[in-house]
Coordinates of C-alpha atoms and ligand atoms in Angstrom, one line a residue:
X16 CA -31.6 -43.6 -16.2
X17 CA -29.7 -46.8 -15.7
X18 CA -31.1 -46.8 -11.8
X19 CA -34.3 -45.7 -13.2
X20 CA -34.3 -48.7 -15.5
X21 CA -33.6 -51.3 -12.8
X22 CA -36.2 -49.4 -10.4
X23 CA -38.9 -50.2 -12.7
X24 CA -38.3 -53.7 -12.9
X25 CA -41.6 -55.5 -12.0
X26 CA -44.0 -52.0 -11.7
X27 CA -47.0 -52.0 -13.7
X28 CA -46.4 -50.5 -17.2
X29 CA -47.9 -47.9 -18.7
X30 CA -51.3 -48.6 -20.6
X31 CA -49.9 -47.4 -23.9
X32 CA -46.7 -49.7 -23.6
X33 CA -49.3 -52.8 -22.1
X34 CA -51.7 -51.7 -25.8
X35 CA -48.7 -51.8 -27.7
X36 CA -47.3 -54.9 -26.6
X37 CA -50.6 -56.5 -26.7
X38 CA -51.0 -55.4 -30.9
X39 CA -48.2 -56.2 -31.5
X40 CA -46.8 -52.4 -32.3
X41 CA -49.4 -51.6 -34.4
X42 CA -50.0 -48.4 -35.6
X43 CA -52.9 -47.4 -36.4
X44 CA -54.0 -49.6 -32.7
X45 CA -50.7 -47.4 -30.8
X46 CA -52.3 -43.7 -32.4
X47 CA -55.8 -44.4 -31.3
X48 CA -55.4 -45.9 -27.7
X49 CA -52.8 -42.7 -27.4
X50 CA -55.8 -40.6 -28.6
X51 CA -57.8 -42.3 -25.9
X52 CA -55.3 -41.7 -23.3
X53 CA -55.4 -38.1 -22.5
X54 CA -56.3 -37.3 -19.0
X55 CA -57.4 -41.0 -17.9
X56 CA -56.1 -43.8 -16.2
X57 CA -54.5 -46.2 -17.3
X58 CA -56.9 -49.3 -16.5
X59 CA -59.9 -47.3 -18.3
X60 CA -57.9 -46.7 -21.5
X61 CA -57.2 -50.1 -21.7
X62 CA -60.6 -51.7 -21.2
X63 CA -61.6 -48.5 -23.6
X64 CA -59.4 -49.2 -26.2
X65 CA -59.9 -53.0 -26.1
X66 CA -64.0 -52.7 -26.6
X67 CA -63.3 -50.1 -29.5
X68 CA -60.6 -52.7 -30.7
X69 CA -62.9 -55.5 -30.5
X70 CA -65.4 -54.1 -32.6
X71 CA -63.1 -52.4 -35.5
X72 CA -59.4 -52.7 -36.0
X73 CA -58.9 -50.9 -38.9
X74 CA -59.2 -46.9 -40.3
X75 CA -61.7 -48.2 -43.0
X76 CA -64.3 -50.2 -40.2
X77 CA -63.9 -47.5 -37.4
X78 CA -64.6 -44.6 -39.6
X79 CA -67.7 -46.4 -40.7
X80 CA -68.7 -46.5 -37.0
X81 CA -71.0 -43.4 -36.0
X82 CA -69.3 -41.1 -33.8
X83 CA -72.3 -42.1 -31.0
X84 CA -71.5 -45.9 -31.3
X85 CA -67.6 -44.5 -30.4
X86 CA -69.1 -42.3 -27.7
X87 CA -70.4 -45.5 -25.8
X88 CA -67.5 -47.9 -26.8
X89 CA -65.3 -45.6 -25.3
X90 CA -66.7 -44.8 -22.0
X91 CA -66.1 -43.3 -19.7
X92 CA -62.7 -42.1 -20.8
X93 CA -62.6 -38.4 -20.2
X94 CA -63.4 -36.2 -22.7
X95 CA -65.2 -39.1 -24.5
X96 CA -67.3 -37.0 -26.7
X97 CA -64.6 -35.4 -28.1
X98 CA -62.4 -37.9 -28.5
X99 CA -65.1 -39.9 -30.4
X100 CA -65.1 -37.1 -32.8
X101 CA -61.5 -37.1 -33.2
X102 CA -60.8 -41.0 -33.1
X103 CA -63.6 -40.7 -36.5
X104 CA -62.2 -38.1 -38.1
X105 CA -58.8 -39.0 -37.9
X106 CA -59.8 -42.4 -39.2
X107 CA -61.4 -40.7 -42.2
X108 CA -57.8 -38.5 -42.9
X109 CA -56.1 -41.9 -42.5
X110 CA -58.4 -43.2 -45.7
X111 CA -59.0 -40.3 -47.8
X112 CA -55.3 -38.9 -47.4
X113 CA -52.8 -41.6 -46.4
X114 CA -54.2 -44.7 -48.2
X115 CA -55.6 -46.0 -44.7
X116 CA -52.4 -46.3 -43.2
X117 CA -50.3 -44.5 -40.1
X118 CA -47.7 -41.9 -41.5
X119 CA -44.9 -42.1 -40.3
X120 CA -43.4 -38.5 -39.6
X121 CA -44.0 -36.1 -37.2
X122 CA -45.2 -33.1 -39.9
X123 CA -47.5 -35.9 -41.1
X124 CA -49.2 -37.0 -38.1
X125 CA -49.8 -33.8 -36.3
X126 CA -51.7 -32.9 -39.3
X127 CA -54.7 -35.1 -37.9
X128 CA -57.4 -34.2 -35.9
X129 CA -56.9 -34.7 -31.9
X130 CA -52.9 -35.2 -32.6
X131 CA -50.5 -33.3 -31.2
X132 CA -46.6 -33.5 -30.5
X133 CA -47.3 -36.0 -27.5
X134 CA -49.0 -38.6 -29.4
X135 CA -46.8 -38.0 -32.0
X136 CA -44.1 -38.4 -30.2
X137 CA -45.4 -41.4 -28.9
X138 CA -46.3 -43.2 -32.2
X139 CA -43.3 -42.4 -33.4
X140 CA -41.0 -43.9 -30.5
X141 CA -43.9 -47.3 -30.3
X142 CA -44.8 -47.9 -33.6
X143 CA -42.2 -47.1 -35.9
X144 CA -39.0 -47.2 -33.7
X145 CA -38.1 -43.6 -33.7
X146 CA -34.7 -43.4 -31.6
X147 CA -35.1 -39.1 -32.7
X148 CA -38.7 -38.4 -30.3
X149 CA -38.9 -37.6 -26.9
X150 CA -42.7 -38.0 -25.4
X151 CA -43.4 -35.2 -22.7
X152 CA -46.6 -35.5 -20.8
X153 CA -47.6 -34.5 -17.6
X154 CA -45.3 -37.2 -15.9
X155 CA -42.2 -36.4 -17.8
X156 CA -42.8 -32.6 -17.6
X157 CA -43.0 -32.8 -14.0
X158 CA -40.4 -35.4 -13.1
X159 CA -37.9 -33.6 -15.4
X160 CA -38.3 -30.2 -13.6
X161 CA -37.8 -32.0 -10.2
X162 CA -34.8 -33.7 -11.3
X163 CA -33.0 -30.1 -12.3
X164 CA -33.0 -31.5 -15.8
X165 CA -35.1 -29.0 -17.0
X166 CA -36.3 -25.4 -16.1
X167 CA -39.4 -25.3 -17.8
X168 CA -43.0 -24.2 -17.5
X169 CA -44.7 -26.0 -20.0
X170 CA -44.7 -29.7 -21.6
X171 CA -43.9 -28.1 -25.2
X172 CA -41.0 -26.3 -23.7
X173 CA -40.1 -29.2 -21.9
X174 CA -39.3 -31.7 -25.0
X175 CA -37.3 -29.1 -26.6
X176 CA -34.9 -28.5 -23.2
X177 CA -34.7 -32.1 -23.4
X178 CA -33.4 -32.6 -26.4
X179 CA -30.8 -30.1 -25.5
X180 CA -29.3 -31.4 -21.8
X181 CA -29.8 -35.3 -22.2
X182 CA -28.2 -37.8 -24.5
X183 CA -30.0 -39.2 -27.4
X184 CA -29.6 -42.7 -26.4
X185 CA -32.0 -42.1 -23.8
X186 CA -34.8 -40.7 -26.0
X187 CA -36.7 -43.1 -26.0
X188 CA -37.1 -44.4 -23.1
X189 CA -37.5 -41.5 -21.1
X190 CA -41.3 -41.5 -21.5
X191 CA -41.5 -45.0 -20.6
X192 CA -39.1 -44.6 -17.1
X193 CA -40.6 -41.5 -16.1
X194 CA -44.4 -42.4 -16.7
X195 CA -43.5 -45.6 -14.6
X196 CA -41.9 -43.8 -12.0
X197 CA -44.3 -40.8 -11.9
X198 CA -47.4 -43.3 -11.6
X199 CA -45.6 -45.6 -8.8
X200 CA -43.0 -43.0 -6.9
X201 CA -42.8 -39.4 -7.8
X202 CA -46.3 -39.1 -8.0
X203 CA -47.8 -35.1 -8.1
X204 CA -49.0 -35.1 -5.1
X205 CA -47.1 -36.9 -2.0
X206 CA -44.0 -37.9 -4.1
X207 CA -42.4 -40.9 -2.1
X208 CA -39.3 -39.5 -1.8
X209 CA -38.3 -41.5 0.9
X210 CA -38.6 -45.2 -1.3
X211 CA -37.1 -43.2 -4.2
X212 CA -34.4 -44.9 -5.8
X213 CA -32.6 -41.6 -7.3
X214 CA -33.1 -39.4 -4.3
X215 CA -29.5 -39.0 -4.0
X216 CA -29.6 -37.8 -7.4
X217 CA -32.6 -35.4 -7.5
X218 CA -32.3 -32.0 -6.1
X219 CA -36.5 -32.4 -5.4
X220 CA -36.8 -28.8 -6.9
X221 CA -40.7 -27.3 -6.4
X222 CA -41.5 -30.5 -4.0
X223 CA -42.8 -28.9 -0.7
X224 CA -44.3 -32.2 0.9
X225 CA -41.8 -35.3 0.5
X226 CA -43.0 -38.1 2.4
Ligands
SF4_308 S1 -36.5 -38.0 -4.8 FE1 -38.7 -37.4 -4.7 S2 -38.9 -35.7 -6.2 FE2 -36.9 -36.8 -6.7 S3 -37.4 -38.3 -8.2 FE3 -37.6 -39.3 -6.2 S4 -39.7 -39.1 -5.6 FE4 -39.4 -37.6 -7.3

């Protein structure tokens, strides 16, 4: 993690990181450009989430948008019809059950519609400091299994193994090093194994076509 850390130096961050950064860890901002995030790039959920921004910042102003007006704020990230419906009823839990704001526990914020334990993980580590989360998505999963650090089929069964065989310091940042390095190095397909700083580390388990 330490190599990882210096390795990273300098790449591009993550668009969630960038949106966080940018608001300042707000979040209610972190939770919905997390929302947007799932299965896009990076550069679209950032221009996304910064028109959506633009026009309401808050639970109370983007639940009064119609889901349709969403729909073409947030285009063309993928799925943007249902994440439109999500993003406006989540907004509307946020008011009617949490007094517009964030919660700030993982039974709490699974509890609202489109969230599950990745977001959650991830609003928990950005906006309210969590040192406790890990945040699997398809980078870490995949990264993790090719390190040996994990044996592991599934992203769900992935954040519990690695609560189990790493140390807690590194929670947090796991997410963050291995999203970096998974969008720049060990990509899925063509991993550049060759420029890879932790080759002598990684066993390269399932990787069939190094370059
Ligand atoms: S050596 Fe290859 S498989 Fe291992 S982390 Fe680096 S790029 Fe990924």
């Amino acid at each position: 993690m330490r190599t990882l850390a210096r390795a990273i130096t300098g790449l591009e961050l993550p668009a969630i990181e960038k949106i966080s950064e940018d608001q300042s860890e707000d979040p209610f901002q972190i939770l919905i450009a997390t929302l947007l995030s799932a299965r896009t790039q990076d550069a679209t959920t950032h221009a996304a989430s910064t028109r959506l921004f633009h026009r309401a910042r808050t639970p109370r102003t983007l639940a009064r948008l119609t889901v349709k007006d969403i729909e073409r704020l947030i285009y063309p990230v993928s799925f943007y019809r249902n994440k439109a419906r999500h993003v406006k009823a989540c907004c509307r839990m946020l008011e009617s059950r949490f007094d517009g704001r964030v919660p700030g526990t993982m039974e709490e914020l699974v509890m609202l519609p489109g969230v599950g334990r990745k977001t959650a993980n991830l609003v928990m580590i950005l906006a309210f400091k969590s040192r406790r989360n890990i945040c699997v998505d398809t980078h870490v999963h995949r990264i993790s299994n090719r390190l040996g650090w994990v044996r592991t089929k599934l992203p769900e069964e992935t954040e519990q193994a690695l609560y189990r065989t790493t140390d807690q310091r590194w929670w947090p940042l796991i997410n963050l090093y291995l999203v970096t390095w998974g969008q720049n190095v060990c990509r899925p397909v063509y991993p550049r194994c060759g420029d890879c700083a932790i080759a002598r580390e990684c066993p390269r388990i399932g990787v069939r076509t190094p370059s």
